[in-house]
Tab-separated table of C-alpha atoms in Angstrom:
chain	number	residue	atom	x	y	z
A	1	MET	CA	-108.736	-28.219	-34.734
A	2	PRO	CA	-106.204	-26.383	-36.943
A	3	VAL	CA	-104.462	-28.416	-39.617
A	4	ASP	CA	-101.748	-27.520	-42.112
A	5	ALA	CA	-102.166	-23.836	-43.012
A	6	ALA	CA	-100.201	-23.653	-46.240
A	7	SER	CA	-100.756	-20.395	-48.067
A	8	ASN	CA	-102.007	-22.167	-51.179
A	9	SER	CA	-104.442	-24.431	-49.338
A	10	PRO	CA	-108.024	-24.721	-50.669
A	11	ILE	CA	-111.103	-23.233	-49.052
A	12	VAL	CA	-112.503	-26.700	-48.444
A	13	GLU	CA	-111.053	-30.139	-49.028
A	14	ALA	CA	-112.827	-33.486	-48.813
A	15	ARG	CA	-110.486	-36.399	-48.222
A	16	GLU	CA	-112.101	-39.750	-49.004
A	17	ILE	CA	-115.342	-38.778	-47.294
A	18	THR	CA	-118.294	-41.127	-46.968
A	19	LYS	CA	-121.742	-40.280	-45.624
A	20	VAL	CA	-124.017	-43.037	-44.352
A	21	PHE	CA	-127.600	-42.422	-43.231
A	22	PRO	CA	-129.101	-45.075	-40.920
A	23	MET	CA	-132.539	-46.141	-42.134
A	24	ALA	CA	-135.084	-48.670	-40.871
A	25	ALA	CA	-134.536	-50.819	-43.960
A	26	GLY	CA	-130.750	-50.614	-43.615
A	27	PRO	CA	-128.007	-47.995	-43.984
A	28	VAL	CA	-127.981	-45.792	-47.092
A	29	ILE	CA	-124.577	-44.721	-48.399
A	30	ALA	CA	-125.217	-41.341	-50.013
A	31	VAL	CA	-121.590	-40.331	-50.633
A	32	ARG	CA	-118.779	-42.856	-51.158
A	33	ASP	CA	-115.056	-42.127	-50.766
A	34	VAL	CA	-115.157	-38.691	-52.399
A	35	SER	CA	-112.014	-36.555	-52.531
A	36	LEU	CA	-112.404	-32.973	-53.771
A	37	ARG	CA	-110.624	-29.641	-53.369
A	38	VAL	CA	-112.322	-26.280	-53.896
A	39	GLU	CA	-109.830	-23.474	-54.446
A	40	ARG	CA	-110.415	-19.776	-53.850
A	41	SER	CA	-110.662	-19.062	-57.575
A	42	ASP	CA	-112.852	-22.067	-58.370
A	43	SER	CA	-116.064	-22.349	-60.332
A	44	VAL	CA	-117.180	-25.973	-60.005
A	45	ALA	CA	-120.253	-27.776	-61.292
A	46	ILE	CA	-121.131	-31.229	-60.014
A	47	TRP	CA	-123.484	-32.813	-62.504
A	48	GLY	CA	-125.464	-35.983	-61.988
A	49	PRO	CA	-128.931	-37.555	-62.041
A	50	SER	CA	-131.378	-37.235	-59.166
A	51	GLY	CA	-130.452	-39.435	-56.231
A	52	CYS	CA	-126.743	-39.654	-57.050
A	53	GLY	CA	-125.687	-37.982	-53.786
A	54	LYS	CA	-124.763	-34.543	-55.102
A	55	SER	CA	-126.990	-32.609	-52.678
A	56	THR	CA	-125.580	-34.579	-49.758
A	57	LEU	CA	-122.072	-33.780	-50.971
A	58	LEU	CA	-122.986	-30.083	-51.121
A	59	HIS	CA	-124.279	-30.247	-47.541
A	60	LEU	CA	-120.982	-31.820	-46.494
A	61	LEU	CA	-118.929	-29.140	-48.260
A	62	GLY	CA	-121.147	-26.523	-46.583
A	63	CYS	CA	-120.599	-27.988	-43.101
A	64	VAL	CA	-124.304	-28.757	-42.694
A	65	GLU	CA	-123.473	-32.450	-42.385
A	66	THR	CA	-120.306	-34.114	-41.125
A	67	PRO	CA	-118.830	-37.167	-42.855
A	68	SER	CA	-119.281	-40.664	-41.442
A	69	SER	CA	-115.677	-41.356	-42.389
A	70	GLY	CA	-112.840	-39.499	-44.059
A	71	ALA	CA	-111.847	-35.900	-43.354
A	72	LEU	CA	-113.396	-32.583	-44.323
A	73	VAL	CA	-111.161	-29.537	-43.866
A	74	PHE	CA	-112.492	-25.985	-44.179
A	75	GLU	CA	-109.897	-23.201	-44.100
A	76	HIS	CA	-107.406	-25.381	-42.216
A	77	ARG	CA	-109.972	-26.660	-39.685
A	78	ASP	CA	-111.157	-30.245	-39.314
A	79	VAL	CA	-114.932	-29.823	-39.528
A	80	SER	CA	-115.695	-33.021	-37.583
A	81	ALA	CA	-113.724	-31.667	-34.610
A	82	LEU	CA	-115.773	-28.452	-34.398
A	83	ALA	CA	-118.615	-27.891	-31.958
A	84	ASP	CA	-122.083	-27.307	-33.425
A	85	ALA	CA	-121.853	-23.599	-32.568
A	86	GLU	CA	-118.522	-23.290	-34.390
A	87	ARG	CA	-119.928	-24.957	-37.498
A	88	SER	CA	-123.002	-22.719	-37.337
A	89	ASP	CA	-120.820	-19.613	-37.185
A	90	MET	CA	-118.761	-20.913	-40.118
A	91	ARG	CA	-121.912	-21.357	-42.213
A	92	LEU	CA	-123.131	-17.885	-41.278
A	93	THR	CA	-119.919	-15.972	-42.006
A	94	LYS	CA	-117.955	-18.060	-44.522
A	95	ILE	CA	-120.485	-19.904	-46.695
A	96	GLY	CA	-123.472	-18.752	-48.738
A	97	PHE	CA	-126.268	-21.143	-49.710
A	98	VAL	CA	-128.724	-20.914	-52.621
A	99	PHE	CA	-131.489	-23.487	-52.983
A	100	GLN	CA	-133.828	-24.648	-55.728
A	101	ARG	CA	-136.939	-23.481	-53.844
A	102	PHE	CA	-135.458	-20.193	-52.616
A	103	PHE	CA	-136.436	-20.570	-48.913
A	104	LEU	CA	-137.054	-16.871	-48.414
A	105	LEU	CA	-138.964	-15.960	-45.259
A	106	PRO	CA	-142.448	-15.134	-46.597
A	107	MET	CA	-143.322	-12.532	-43.956
A	108	LEU	CA	-140.184	-10.467	-44.711
A	109	THR	CA	-139.533	-8.117	-47.627
A	110	ALA	CA	-136.661	-8.658	-50.033
A	111	TRP	CA	-134.699	-6.049	-48.059
A	112	GLU	CA	-135.377	-7.786	-44.735
A	113	ASN	CA	-134.461	-11.228	-46.116
A	114	VAL	CA	-131.073	-9.885	-47.214
A	115	GLU	CA	-130.521	-7.920	-44.013
A	116	LEU	CA	-131.364	-10.770	-41.616
A	117	PRO	CA	-128.142	-12.843	-41.880
A	118	GLN	CA	-126.117	-9.664	-41.384
A	119	ALA	CA	-128.000	-8.960	-38.160
A	120	GLU	CA	-127.382	-12.543	-37.041
A	121	ALA	CA	-123.655	-11.999	-37.691
A	122	GLY	CA	-123.648	-8.873	-35.530
A	123	ALA	CA	-123.229	-6.221	-38.243
A	124	SER	CA	-124.150	-2.677	-37.260
A	125	ARG	CA	-127.374	-1.118	-38.509
A	126	ASP	CA	-125.545	1.317	-40.804
A	127	SER	CA	-123.372	-1.466	-42.200
A	128	ARG	CA	-126.447	-3.630	-42.833
A	129	ARG	CA	-128.237	-0.825	-44.650
A	130	ARG	CA	-125.267	-0.140	-46.922
A	131	ARG	CA	-124.655	-3.791	-47.692
A	132	THR	CA	-128.314	-4.600	-48.326
A	133	ALA	CA	-128.726	-1.661	-50.712
A	134	GLU	CA	-125.511	-2.653	-52.497
A	135	LEU	CA	-126.612	-6.272	-52.931
A	136	LEU	CA	-130.135	-5.565	-54.128
A	137	ASP	CA	-128.664	-3.201	-56.694
A	138	TYR	CA	-126.100	-5.892	-57.627
A	139	VAL	CA	-128.845	-8.404	-58.446
A	140	GLY	CA	-131.000	-5.789	-60.191
A	141	LEU	CA	-133.775	-5.587	-57.601
A	142	ALA	CA	-133.324	-2.231	-55.905
A	143	HIS	CA	-136.795	-1.293	-57.162
A	144	ARG	CA	-138.328	-4.400	-55.526
A	145	ALA	CA	-136.669	-4.000	-52.119
A	146	TYR	CA	-139.909	-3.689	-50.157
A	147	HIS	CA	-141.845	-6.467	-51.858
A	148	ARG	CA	-142.492	-9.769	-50.103
A	149	PRO	CA	-141.718	-13.099	-51.820
A	150	SER	CA	-145.372	-13.608	-52.777
A	151	GLN	CA	-145.120	-10.410	-54.838
A	152	LEU	CA	-142.015	-11.539	-56.731
A	153	SER	CA	-141.531	-13.825	-59.726
A	154	GLY	CA	-139.478	-17.029	-59.412
A	155	GLY	CA	-136.464	-15.377	-61.001
A	156	GLU	CA	-136.756	-12.383	-58.685
A	157	MET	CA	-136.990	-14.641	-55.639
A	158	GLN	CA	-133.836	-16.451	-56.705
A	159	ARG	CA	-132.042	-13.113	-57.151
A	160	VAL	CA	-133.025	-12.156	-53.609
A	161	ALA	CA	-131.789	-15.557	-52.432
A	162	ILE	CA	-128.425	-14.954	-54.103
A	163	ALA	CA	-128.183	-11.496	-52.523
A	164	ARG	CA	-128.974	-13.046	-49.137
A	165	ALA	CA	-126.310	-15.715	-49.667
A	166	LEU	CA	-123.724	-12.989	-50.353
A	167	ALA	CA	-124.772	-10.822	-47.405
A	168	ASN	CA	-121.843	-11.673	-45.106
A	169	ARG	CA	-119.228	-11.741	-47.884
A	170	PRO	CA	-118.712	-15.532	-47.934
A	171	VAL	CA	-115.589	-17.105	-49.375
A	172	LEU	CA	-117.702	-19.933	-50.843
A	173	LEU	CA	-121.127	-19.906	-52.503
A	174	LEU	CA	-122.930	-23.250	-52.743
A	175	ALA	CA	-125.988	-23.693	-54.962
A	176	ASP	CA	-128.292	-26.718	-55.095
A	177	GLU	CA	-130.216	-26.907	-58.402
A	178	PRO	CA	-130.573	-23.093	-58.492
A	179	THR	CA	-132.413	-23.039	-61.825
A	180	GLY	CA	-134.585	-26.099	-61.203
A	181	GLU	CA	-137.778	-24.102	-60.529
A	182	LEU	CA	-137.240	-21.587	-63.340
A	183	ASP	CA	-138.076	-21.434	-67.032
A	184	ARG	CA	-135.161	-21.620	-69.459
A	185	ALA	CA	-134.854	-17.887	-70.140
A	186	THR	CA	-134.948	-16.980	-66.443
A	187	GLY	CA	-132.549	-19.818	-65.681
A	188	GLU	CA	-130.083	-18.330	-68.156
A	189	GLN	CA	-130.270	-14.999	-66.340
A	190	ILE	CA	-129.592	-16.652	-62.981
A	191	ALA	CA	-126.716	-18.659	-64.469
A	192	ALA	CA	-125.211	-15.425	-65.787
A	193	LEU	CA	-125.498	-13.928	-62.290
A	194	PHE	CA	-123.534	-16.865	-60.854
A	195	ASP	CA	-120.892	-16.255	-63.532
A	196	ARG	CA	-120.673	-12.647	-62.364
A	197	VAL	CA	-120.400	-13.629	-58.687
A	198	HIS	CA	-117.481	-15.903	-59.548
A	199	ALA	CA	-115.813	-13.276	-61.725
A	200	ASP	CA	-116.088	-10.855	-58.809
A	201	GLY	CA	-114.012	-13.154	-56.606
A	202	THR	CA	-116.251	-15.669	-54.825
A	203	ALA	CA	-115.672	-19.396	-55.273
A	204	VAL	CA	-118.839	-21.094	-56.540
A	205	VAL	CA	-119.935	-24.742	-56.420
A	206	ILE	CA	-123.186	-25.689	-58.149
A	207	VAL	CA	-124.810	-29.116	-58.124
A	208	THR	CA	-127.235	-29.726	-60.951
A	209	HIS	CA	-128.707	-32.271	-63.330
A	210	ASP	CA	-128.794	-29.552	-66.024
A	211	VAL	CA	-125.902	-30.106	-68.457
A	212	ALA	CA	-126.242	-26.584	-69.893
A	213	LEU	CA	-125.806	-25.016	-66.457
A	214	ALA	CA	-122.912	-27.326	-65.615
A	215	SER	CA	-121.142	-26.438	-68.877
A	216	ARG	CA	-120.685	-22.819	-67.736
A	217	ALA	CA	-118.376	-23.779	-64.861
A	218	ARG	CA	-114.596	-23.777	-65.212
A	219	ARG	CA	-114.448	-27.254	-63.679
A	220	ARG	CA	-117.139	-29.860	-64.309
A	221	LEU	CA	-117.403	-33.121	-62.387
A	222	VAL	CA	-119.768	-36.054	-62.847
A	223	MET	CA	-121.302	-37.851	-59.879
A	224	ARG	CA	-123.011	-41.229	-59.993
A	225	ASP	CA	-124.021	-43.603	-57.205
A	226	GLY	CA	-122.394	-41.446	-54.551
A	227	ARG	CA	-119.001	-41.201	-56.272
A	228	ILE	CA	-117.188	-38.597	-58.346
A	229	GLU	CA	-116.284	-40.382	-61.560
A	230	PRO	CA	-112.556	-40.478	-62.320
A	231	ASP	CA	-111.777	-37.635	-64.722
A	232	GLY	CA	-115.529	-37.259	-65.202
A	233	GLN	CA	-116.669	-34.264	-67.248
A	234	ALA	CA	-120.240	-33.197	-67.842
A	235	ALA	CA	-121.101	-33.629	-71.510
């Protein structure tokens, strides 16, 4: 349902959200009373050790999960009040996702992986071709367009994944440990690409346990035991 649509409102705002997962041994509280705003110009890193709840928080911000309590508002809309189809469309057209293990479709070429979400969003064939060529050039892989993931290096696969995430011109790019599977030099190249995406106008939120990656963001938050630490800054 629509909420306050002030012109300076954030892309997404978490208001004291908690996420509880029921388990056989008892409920697990993955995120506890987190409040966070992501503005349109933001570059945010959420740093924390494994198991601190940062991936769950990213899934909440990306409308993959809904909070057990509290409110999550995405572009003036209460996410918990949306139907599954509405949240799916929001993820497809408004949010880009990049993952540690890439999750490219192995039977598709780099070109086809980038083109697919555009087709799902209903873009015309000509529009898809222009956008896919533009994005593969943007990430430096125009010459690898017709290679499948098995023919690409880890860094190249992550570049394709970033191009795919940008395919439908999202307002928000979310990345979960995007350099976790890469060597340091390749990780630096991917981090620089995220810097460029942000500089070109897309809000970026990265969750990571890598302090060096977190330090590149304009805003750095620390998460422990499901909570954002008050005034926490990654070292």
